[in-house]
Tab-separated table of C-alpha atoms in Angstrom:
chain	number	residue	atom	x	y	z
A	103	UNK	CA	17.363	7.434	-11.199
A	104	UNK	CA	14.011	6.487	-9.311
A	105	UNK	CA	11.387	3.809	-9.613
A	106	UNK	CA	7.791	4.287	-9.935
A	107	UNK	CA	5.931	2.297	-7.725
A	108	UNK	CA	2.503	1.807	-7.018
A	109	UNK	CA	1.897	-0.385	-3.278
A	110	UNK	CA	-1.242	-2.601	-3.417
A	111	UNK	CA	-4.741	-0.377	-3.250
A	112	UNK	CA	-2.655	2.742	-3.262
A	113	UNK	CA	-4.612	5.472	-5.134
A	114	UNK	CA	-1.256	7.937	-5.749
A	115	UNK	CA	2.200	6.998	-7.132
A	116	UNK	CA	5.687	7.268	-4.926
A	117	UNK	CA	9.053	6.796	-6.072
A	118	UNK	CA	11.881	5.136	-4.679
A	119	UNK	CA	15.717	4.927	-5.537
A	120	UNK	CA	16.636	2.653	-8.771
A	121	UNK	CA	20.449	2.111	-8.557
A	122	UNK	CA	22.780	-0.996	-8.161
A	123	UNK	CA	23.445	-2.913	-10.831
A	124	UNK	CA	21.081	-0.916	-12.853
A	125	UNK	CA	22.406	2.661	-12.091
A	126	UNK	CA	24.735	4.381	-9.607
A	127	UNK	CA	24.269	4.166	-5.989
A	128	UNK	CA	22.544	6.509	-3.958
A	129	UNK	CA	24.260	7.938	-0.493
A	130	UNK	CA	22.145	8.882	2.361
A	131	UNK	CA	23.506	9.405	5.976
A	132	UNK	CA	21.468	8.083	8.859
A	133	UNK	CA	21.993	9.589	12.692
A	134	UNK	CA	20.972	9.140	16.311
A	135	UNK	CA	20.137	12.087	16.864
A	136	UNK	CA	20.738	13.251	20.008
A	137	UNK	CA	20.037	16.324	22.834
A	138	UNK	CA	23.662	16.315	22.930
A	139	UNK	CA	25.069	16.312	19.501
A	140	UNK	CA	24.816	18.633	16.259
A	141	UNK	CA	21.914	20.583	15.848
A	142	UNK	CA	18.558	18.962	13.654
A	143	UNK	CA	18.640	22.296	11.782
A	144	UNK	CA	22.086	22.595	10.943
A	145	UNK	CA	22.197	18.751	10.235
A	146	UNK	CA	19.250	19.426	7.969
A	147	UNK	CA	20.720	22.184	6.138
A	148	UNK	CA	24.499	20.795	5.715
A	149	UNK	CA	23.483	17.012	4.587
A	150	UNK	CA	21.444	19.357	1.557
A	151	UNK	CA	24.066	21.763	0.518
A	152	UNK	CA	26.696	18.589	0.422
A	153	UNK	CA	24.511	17.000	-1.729
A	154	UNK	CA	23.507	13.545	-0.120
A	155	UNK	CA	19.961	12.069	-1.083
A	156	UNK	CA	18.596	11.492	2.203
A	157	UNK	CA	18.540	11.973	5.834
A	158	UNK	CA	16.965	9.153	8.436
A	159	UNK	CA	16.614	9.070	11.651
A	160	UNK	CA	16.531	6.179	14.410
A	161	UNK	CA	13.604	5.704	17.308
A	162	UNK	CA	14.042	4.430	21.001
A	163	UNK	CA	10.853	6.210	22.817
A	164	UNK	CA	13.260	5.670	26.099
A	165	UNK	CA	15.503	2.791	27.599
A	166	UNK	CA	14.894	1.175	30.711
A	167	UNK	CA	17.069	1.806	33.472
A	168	UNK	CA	16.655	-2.239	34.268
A	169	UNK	CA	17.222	-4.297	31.047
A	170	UNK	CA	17.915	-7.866	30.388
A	171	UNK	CA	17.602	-7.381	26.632
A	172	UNK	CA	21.452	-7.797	25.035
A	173	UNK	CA	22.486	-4.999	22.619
A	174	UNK	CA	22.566	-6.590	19.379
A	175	UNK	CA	26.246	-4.630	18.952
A	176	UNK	CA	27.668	-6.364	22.179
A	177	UNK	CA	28.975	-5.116	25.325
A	178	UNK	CA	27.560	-1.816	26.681
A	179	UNK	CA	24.384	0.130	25.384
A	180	UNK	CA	25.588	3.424	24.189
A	181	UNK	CA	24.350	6.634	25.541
A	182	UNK	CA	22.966	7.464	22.772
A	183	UNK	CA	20.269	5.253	22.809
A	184	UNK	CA	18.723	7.257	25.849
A	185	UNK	CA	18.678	10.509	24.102
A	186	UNK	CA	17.623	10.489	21.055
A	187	UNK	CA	14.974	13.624	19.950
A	188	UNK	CA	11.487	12.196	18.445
A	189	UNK	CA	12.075	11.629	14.532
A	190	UNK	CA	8.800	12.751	13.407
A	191	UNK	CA	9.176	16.262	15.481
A	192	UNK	CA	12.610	16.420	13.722
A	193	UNK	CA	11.946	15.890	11.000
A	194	UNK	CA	9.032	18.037	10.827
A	195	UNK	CA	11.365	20.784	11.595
A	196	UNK	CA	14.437	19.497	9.447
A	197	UNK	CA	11.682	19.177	6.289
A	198	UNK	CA	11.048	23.263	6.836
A	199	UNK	CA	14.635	23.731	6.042
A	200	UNK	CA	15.131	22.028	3.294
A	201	UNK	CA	14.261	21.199	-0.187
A	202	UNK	CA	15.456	17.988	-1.792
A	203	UNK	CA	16.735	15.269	0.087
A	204	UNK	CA	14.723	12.778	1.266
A	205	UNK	CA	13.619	12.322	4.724
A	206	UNK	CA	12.973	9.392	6.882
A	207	UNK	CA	13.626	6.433	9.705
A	208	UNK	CA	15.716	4.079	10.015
A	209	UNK	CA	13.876	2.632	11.188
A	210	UNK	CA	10.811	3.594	13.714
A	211	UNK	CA	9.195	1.077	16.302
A	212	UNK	CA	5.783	1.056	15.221
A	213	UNK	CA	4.825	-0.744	17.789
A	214	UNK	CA	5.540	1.518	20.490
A	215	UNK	CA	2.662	4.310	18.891
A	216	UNK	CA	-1.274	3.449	18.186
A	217	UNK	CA	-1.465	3.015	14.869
A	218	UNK	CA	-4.182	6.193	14.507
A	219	UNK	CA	-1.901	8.759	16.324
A	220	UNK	CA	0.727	7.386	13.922
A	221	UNK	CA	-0.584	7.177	10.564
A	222	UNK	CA	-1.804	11.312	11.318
A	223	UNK	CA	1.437	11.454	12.586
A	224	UNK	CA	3.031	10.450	9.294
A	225	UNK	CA	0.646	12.126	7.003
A	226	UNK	CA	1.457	15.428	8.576
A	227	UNK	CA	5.202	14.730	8.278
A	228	UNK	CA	4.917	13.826	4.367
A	229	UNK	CA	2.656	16.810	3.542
A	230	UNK	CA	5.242	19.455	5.253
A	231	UNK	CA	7.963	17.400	3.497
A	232	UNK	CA	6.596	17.704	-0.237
A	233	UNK	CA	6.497	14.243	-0.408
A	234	UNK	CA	9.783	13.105	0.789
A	235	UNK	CA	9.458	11.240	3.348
A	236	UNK	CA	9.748	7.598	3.860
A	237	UNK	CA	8.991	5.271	6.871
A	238	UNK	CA	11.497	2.938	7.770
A	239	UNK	CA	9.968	0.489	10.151
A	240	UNK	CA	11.200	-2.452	12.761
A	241	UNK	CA	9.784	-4.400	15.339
A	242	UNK	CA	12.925	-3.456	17.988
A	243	UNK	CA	14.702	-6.010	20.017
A	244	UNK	CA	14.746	-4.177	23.337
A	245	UNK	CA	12.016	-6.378	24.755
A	246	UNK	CA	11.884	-4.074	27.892
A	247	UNK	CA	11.201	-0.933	26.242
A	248	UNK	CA	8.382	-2.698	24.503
A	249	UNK	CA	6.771	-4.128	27.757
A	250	UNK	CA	6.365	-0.357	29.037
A	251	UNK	CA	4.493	0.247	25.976
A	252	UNK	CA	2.289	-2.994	26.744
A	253	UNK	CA	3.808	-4.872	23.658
A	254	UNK	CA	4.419	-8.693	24.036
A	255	UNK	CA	7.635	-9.538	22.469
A	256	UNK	CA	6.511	-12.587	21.045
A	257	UNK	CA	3.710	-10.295	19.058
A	258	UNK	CA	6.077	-7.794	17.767
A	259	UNK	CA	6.371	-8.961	14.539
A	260	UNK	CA	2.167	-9.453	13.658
A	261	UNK	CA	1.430	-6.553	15.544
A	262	UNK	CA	4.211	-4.352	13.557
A	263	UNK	CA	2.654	-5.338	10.154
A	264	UNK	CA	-0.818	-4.926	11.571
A	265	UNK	CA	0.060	-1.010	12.248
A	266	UNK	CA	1.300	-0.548	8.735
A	267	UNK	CA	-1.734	-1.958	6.970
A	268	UNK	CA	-4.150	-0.072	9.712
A	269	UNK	CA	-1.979	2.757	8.563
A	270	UNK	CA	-2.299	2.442	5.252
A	271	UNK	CA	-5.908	2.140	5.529
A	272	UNK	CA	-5.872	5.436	7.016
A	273	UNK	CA	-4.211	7.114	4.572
A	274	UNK	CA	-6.303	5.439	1.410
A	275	UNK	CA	-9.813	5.423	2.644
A	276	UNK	CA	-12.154	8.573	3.560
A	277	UNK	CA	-13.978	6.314	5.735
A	278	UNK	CA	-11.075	3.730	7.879
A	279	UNK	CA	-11.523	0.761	9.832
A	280	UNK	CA	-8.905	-1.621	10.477
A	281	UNK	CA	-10.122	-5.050	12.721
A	282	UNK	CA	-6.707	-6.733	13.502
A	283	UNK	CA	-5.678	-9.305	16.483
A	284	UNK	CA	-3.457	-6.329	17.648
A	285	UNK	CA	-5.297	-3.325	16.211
A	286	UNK	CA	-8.843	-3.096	15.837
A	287	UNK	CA	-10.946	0.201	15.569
A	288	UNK	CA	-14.231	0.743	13.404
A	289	UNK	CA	-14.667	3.147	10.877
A	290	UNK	CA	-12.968	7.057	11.413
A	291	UNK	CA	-12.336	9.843	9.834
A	292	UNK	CA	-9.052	11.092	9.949
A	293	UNK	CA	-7.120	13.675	7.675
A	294	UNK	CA	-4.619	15.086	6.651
A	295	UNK	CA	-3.689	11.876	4.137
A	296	UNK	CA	-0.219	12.017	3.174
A	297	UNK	CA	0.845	13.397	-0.774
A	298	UNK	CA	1.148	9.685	-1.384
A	299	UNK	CA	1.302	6.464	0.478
A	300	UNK	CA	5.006	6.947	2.096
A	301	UNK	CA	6.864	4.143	1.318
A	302	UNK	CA	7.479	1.671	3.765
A	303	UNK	CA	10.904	0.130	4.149
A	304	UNK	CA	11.162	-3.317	6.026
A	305	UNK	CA	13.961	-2.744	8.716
A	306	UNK	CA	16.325	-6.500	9.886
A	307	UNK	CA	17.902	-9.468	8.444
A	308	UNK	CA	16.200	-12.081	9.779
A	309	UNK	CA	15.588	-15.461	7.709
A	310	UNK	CA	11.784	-14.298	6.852
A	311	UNK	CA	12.620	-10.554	6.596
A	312	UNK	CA	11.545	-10.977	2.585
A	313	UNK	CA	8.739	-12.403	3.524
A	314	UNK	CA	7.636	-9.046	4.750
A	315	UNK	CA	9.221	-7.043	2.671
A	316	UNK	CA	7.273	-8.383	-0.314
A	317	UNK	CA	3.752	-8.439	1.364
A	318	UNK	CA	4.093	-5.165	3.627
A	319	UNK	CA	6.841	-2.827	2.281
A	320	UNK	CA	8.016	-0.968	-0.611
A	321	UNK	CA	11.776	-1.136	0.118
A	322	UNK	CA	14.078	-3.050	2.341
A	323	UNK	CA	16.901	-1.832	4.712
A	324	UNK	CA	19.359	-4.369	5.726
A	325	UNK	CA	21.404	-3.443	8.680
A	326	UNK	CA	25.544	-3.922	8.448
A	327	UNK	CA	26.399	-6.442	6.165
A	328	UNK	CA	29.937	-6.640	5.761
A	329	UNK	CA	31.958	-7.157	2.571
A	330	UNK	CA	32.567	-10.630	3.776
A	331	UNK	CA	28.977	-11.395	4.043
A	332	UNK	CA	28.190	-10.150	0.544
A	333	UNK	CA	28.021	-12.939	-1.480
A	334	UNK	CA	25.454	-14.906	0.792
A	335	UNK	CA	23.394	-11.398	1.120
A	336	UNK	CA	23.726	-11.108	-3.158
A	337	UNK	CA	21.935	-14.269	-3.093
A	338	UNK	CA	18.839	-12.691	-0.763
A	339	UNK	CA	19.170	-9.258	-3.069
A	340	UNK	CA	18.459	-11.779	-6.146
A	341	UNK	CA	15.765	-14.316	-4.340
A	342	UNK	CA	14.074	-10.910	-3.256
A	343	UNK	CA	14.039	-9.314	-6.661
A	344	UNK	CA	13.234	-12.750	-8.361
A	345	UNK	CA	10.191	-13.264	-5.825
A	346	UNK	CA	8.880	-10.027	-6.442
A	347	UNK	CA	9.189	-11.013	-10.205
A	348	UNK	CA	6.625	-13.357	-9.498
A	349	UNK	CA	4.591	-11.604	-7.991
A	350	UNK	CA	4.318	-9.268	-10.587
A	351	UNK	CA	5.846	-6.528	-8.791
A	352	UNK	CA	8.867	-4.338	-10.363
A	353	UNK	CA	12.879	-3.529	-8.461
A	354	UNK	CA	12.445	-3.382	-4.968
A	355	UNK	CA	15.221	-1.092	-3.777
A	356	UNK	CA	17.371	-2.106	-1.087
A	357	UNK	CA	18.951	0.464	1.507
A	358	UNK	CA	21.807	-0.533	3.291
A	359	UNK	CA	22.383	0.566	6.871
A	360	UNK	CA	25.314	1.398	8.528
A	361	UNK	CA	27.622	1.006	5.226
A	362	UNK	CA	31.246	0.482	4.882
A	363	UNK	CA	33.453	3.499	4.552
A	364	UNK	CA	35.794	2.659	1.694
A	365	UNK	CA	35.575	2.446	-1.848
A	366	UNK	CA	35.859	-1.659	-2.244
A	367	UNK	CA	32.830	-1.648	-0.362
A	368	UNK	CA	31.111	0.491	-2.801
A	369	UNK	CA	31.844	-0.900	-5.480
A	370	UNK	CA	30.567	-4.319	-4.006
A	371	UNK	CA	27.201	-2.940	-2.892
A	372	UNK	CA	26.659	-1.648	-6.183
A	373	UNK	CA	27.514	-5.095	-7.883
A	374	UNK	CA	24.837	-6.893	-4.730
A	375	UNK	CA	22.333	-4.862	-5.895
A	376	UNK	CA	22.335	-2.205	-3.429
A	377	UNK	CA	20.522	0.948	-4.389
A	378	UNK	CA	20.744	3.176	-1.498
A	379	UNK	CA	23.942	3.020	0.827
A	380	UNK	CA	23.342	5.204	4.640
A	381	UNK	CA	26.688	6.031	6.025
A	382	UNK	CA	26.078	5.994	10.147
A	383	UNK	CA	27.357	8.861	11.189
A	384	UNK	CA	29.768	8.895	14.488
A	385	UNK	CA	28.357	9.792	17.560
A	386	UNK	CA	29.482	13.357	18.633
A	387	UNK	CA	29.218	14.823	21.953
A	388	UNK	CA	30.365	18.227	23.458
A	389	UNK	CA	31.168	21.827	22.073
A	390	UNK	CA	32.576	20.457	18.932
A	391	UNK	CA	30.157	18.004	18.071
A	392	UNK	CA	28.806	20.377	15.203
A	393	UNK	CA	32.213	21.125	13.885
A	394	UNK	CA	33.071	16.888	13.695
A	395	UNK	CA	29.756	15.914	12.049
A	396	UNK	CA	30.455	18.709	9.400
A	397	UNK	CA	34.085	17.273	8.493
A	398	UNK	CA	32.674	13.745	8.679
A	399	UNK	CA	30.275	14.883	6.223
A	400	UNK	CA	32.617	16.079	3.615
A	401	UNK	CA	34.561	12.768	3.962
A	402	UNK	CA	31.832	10.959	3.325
A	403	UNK	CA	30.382	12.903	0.757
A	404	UNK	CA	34.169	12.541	-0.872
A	405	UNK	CA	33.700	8.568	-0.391
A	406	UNK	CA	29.985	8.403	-2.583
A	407	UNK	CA	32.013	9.231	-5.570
A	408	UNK	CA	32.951	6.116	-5.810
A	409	UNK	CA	29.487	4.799	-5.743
C-alpha cells in the first residue's frame, strides 16, 4: 500500500510506503556495498526476483587513514567502510537491471558533494530508475572525512538541509538560485529534473531529528532501535505523526535501519508504526561472498512473512 504525497512547492506527485499499524510492513535490504563483496548486478537482480521492495545503499566518499572520530558501533571501524562503490554509479547500473523495487541510500552525506553536481546527479539517477529512487540523507559523524571535504562539523547539520532545499530548487524551477549561509549560487539552468521530486528521507535519532524530518523530508529512517527501546521510540513514531497532523501534512512513513531478524521484532515494528523495515545485510568477503548474500537473502525474505 503507498501514500501519495506531495512535498512543499513540488509540482509532481511521489509515493512512499503506507504500512504499520495501517497495513503490512514493507521489507527492503540495505548493503555496504563493497569492491570486495557480491556483485551490484547480481545483488540488483536477486533482491527483485526474491521479491523485497527496495534496495539502499550506504556513502563514505573515503576514510581517513588518521581519525579521532569514534565509530558510533564501538571498537574497530570495519573494512568496509573504506570500500564501498559510489551509490549513485550503482545504482545507476543496478536501476538498468531491474524493474520494481525501489532504489535508494541509506543514507548519503550530502555534505560531502556541491549541491549542483548532486541534485543533476540525482535527477539522472531517478529518470534511469522510472521513478524509484529515493534519497536517504545524513549529516555523517566521521568529522575527519568531512574536514577533507572542507565541511565544519559544527555546520553539518544547516549545511545538510541547505543542500536539500538548493536541491530541490533545482529540480522544481527552470530558472534555480539558491542563496544559503553554506550554499549560495545565482540563477542556472540545469536539466535533466528528476520524474518527481525524490523523496527525501531524514537519516539519525537524535533529540531534534523530527524537527527535520517535518520541515525537510518526506520520510524518516531511524537507525537500530532495539525491541527494548520500542516503547520510548512508539512515543517519537506518534509525536512525529501527530506533529505532522498539525501541520496539515498526511502519514509520514518511517524506515527502519538495520532491523531485527526475528519475528517478535516484526510484529513490534509493525505495532510502533514502522512502515518500511531494511534488513542489513552481513558483510561478505572472498570467493563465496555471492553464494552467502544469496542464502542470506532467502532467509530473510522467509523472515518478512511475518511482517
Amino acid at each position: 500500500m503507498a501514500l501519495t504525497l506531495v512535498p512543499p512547492g513540488a509540482p509532481a506527485l511521489h509515493t512512499l510506503p503506507l504500512g504499520g499499524r495501517l497495513g503490512r510492513v514493507d521489507t527492503g535490504v540495505v548493503i555496504f556495498l563493497t569492491d570486495y563483496g557480491i556483485d551490484p548486478l547480481d545483488l540488483a537482480r536477486a533482491v527483485e526476483e526474491r521479491g523485497f521492495e527496495s534496495l539502499f545503499l550506504t556513502e563514505h566518499t573515503h576514510i581517513p587513514t588518521s581519525r579521532e572520530s569514534p565509530w558510533p558501533g564501538g571498537g574497530e571501524l570495519p573494512e568496509r567502510y573504506a570500500h564501498t562503490y559510489d551509490p549513485f554509479v550503482a545504482i545507476g547500473a543496478m536501476a538498468a537491471v531491474t524493474e520494481r523495487i525501489v532504489l535508494g541510500t541509506a543514507v548519503s552525506l550530502v555534505n560531502q558533494h556541491h549541491a549542483i553536481n548532486l541534485a543533476k546527479q540525482v535527477a539522472s539517477v531517478d529518470r534511469i530508475a522510472g521513478g524509484r529512487f529515493e534519497l536517504g540523507v545524513g549529516p555523517g559523524w566521521n568529522k575527519e572525512e568531512m574536514a577533507h571535504h572542507g565541511v565544519d562539523p559544527r555546520t553539518r547539520t544547516a549545511r545538510m538541509l541547505e543542500t536539500v532545499e538548493a536541491m530541490t530548487a533545482i529540480w522544481t524551477q527552470d530558472e534555480a538560485e539558491y542563496h544559503g549561509k553554506y550554499v549560495d549560487f545565482d540563477p542556472i539552468w540545469s536539466w535533466p529534473k528528476p520524474t518527481r521530486v525524490p523523496p527525501i528521507l531524514i537519516g539519525g535519532g537524535g533529540p531534534t531529528v523530527l524537527d527535520r524530518v517535518l520541515s525537510h523530508g518526506h520520510g524518516w529512517v531511524p537507525l537500530r532501535v532495539p525491541v527494548s527501546g520500542l516503547a520510548e521510540f512508539t512515543e517519537r513514531v506518534d509525536e512525529l505523526q501527530r506533529r505532522a497532523a498539525d501541520a496539515g501534512r498526511g502519514h509520514i512513513p518511517v524506515s527502519m535501519y538495520g532491523a531485527a531478524r526475528n519475528a517478535e521484532a516484526m510484529r513490534s515494528y509493525r505495532e510502533a508504526g514502522v512502515d518500511r523495515v531494511l534488513f542489513e545485510l552481513t558483510d561478505q568477503k572472498g570467493p563465496g561472498a555471492r553464494d552467502a548474500v544469496l542464502r542470506e537473502l532467502d532467509e530473510l525474505r522467509a523472515l518478512s512473512g511475518d511482517a
